[in-house]
Short mmCIF file of C-alpha atoms in Angstrom, two decimals:
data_model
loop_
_atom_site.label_atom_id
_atom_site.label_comp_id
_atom_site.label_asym_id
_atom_site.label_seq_id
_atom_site.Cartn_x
_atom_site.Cartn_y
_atom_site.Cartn_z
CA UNK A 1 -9.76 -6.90 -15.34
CA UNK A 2 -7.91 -8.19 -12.21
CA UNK A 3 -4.59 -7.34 -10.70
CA UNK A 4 -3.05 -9.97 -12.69
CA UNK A 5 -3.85 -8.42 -15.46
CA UNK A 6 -1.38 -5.53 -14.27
CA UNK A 7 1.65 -7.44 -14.04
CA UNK A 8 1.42 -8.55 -17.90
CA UNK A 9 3.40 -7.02 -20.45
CA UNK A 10 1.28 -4.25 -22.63
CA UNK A 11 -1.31 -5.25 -24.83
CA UNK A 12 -1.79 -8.60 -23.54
CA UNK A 13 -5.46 -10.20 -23.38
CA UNK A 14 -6.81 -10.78 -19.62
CA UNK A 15 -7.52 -14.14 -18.87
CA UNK A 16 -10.86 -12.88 -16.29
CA UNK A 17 -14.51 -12.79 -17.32
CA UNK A 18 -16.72 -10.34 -15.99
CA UNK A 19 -20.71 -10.41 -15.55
CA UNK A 20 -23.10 -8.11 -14.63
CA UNK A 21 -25.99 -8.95 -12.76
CA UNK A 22 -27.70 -5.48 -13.91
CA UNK A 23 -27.49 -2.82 -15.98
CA UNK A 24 -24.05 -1.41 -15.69
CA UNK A 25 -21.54 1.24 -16.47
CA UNK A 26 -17.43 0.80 -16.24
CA UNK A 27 -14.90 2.46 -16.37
CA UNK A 28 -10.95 2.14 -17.70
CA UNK A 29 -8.02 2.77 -15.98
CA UNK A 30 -5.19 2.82 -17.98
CA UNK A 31 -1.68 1.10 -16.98
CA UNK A 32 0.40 3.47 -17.16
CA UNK A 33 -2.13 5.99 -14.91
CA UNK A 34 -2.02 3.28 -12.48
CA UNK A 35 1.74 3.54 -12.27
CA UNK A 36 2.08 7.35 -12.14
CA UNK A 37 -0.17 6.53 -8.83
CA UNK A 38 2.09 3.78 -7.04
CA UNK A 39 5.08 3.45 -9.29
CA UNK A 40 7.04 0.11 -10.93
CA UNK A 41 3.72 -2.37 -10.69
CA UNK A 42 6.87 -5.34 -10.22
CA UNK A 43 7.11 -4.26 -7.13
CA UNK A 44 3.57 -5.76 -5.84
CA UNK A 45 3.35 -8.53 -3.82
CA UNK A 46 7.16 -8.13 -2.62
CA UNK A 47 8.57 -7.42 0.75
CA UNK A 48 10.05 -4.43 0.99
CA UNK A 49 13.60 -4.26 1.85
CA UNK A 50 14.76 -3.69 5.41
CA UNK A 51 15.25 -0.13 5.83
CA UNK A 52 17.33 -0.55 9.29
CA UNK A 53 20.01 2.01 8.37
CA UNK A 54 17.92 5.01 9.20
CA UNK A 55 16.27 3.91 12.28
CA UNK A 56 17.48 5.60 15.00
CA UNK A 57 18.92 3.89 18.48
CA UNK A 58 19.51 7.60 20.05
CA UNK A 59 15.88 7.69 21.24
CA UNK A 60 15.12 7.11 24.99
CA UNK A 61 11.80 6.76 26.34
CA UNK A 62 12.03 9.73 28.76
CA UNK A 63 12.53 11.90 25.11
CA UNK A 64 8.72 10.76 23.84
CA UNK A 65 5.79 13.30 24.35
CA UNK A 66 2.57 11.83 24.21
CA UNK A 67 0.13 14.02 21.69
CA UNK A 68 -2.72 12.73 20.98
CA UNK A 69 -4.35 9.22 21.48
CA UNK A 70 -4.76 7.32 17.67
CA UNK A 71 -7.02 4.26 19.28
CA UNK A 72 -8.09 2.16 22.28
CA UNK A 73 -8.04 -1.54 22.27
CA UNK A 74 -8.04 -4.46 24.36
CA UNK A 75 -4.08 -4.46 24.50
CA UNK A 76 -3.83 -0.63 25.95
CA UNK A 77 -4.16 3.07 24.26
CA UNK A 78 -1.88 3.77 21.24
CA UNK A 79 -0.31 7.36 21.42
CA UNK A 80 0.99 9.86 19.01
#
């Protein structure tokens, strides 16, 4: 149990109790299905690195076309 749990080496006992208030029925995920999912677990809880190089400056305003609104807020419409 618990996404500390995940950072562990394999095999190691989890340190989290779990009770059930009611009759109940869990299931397993296994590590390494987790992984195939969102890849090296290390990674958690770690800013990802600046990814700068492939933003591009080229872009001027008058080159946008608005699609489709995403959401209204108090702050103004976001566009896609």
């Amino acid at each position: 149990f618990g996404e500390k749990s995940m950072k562990e080496p394999l095999g190691s006992p989890s340190q989290d109790t779990v009770t059930a208030a009611e009759s109940t029925t869990c299931g397993v995920l296994k590590k390494i299905d987790i992984e195939r999912i969102i890849g090296d677990i290390q990674r958690l809880g770690k800013p990802l690195p600046p990814v700068t190089k492939t933003i591009s400056t080229n872009i001027r305003f008058k080159d946008l076309v608005k699609s489709r609104i995403l959401g209204v807020g108090t702050f103004g419409k976001v566009w896609l």
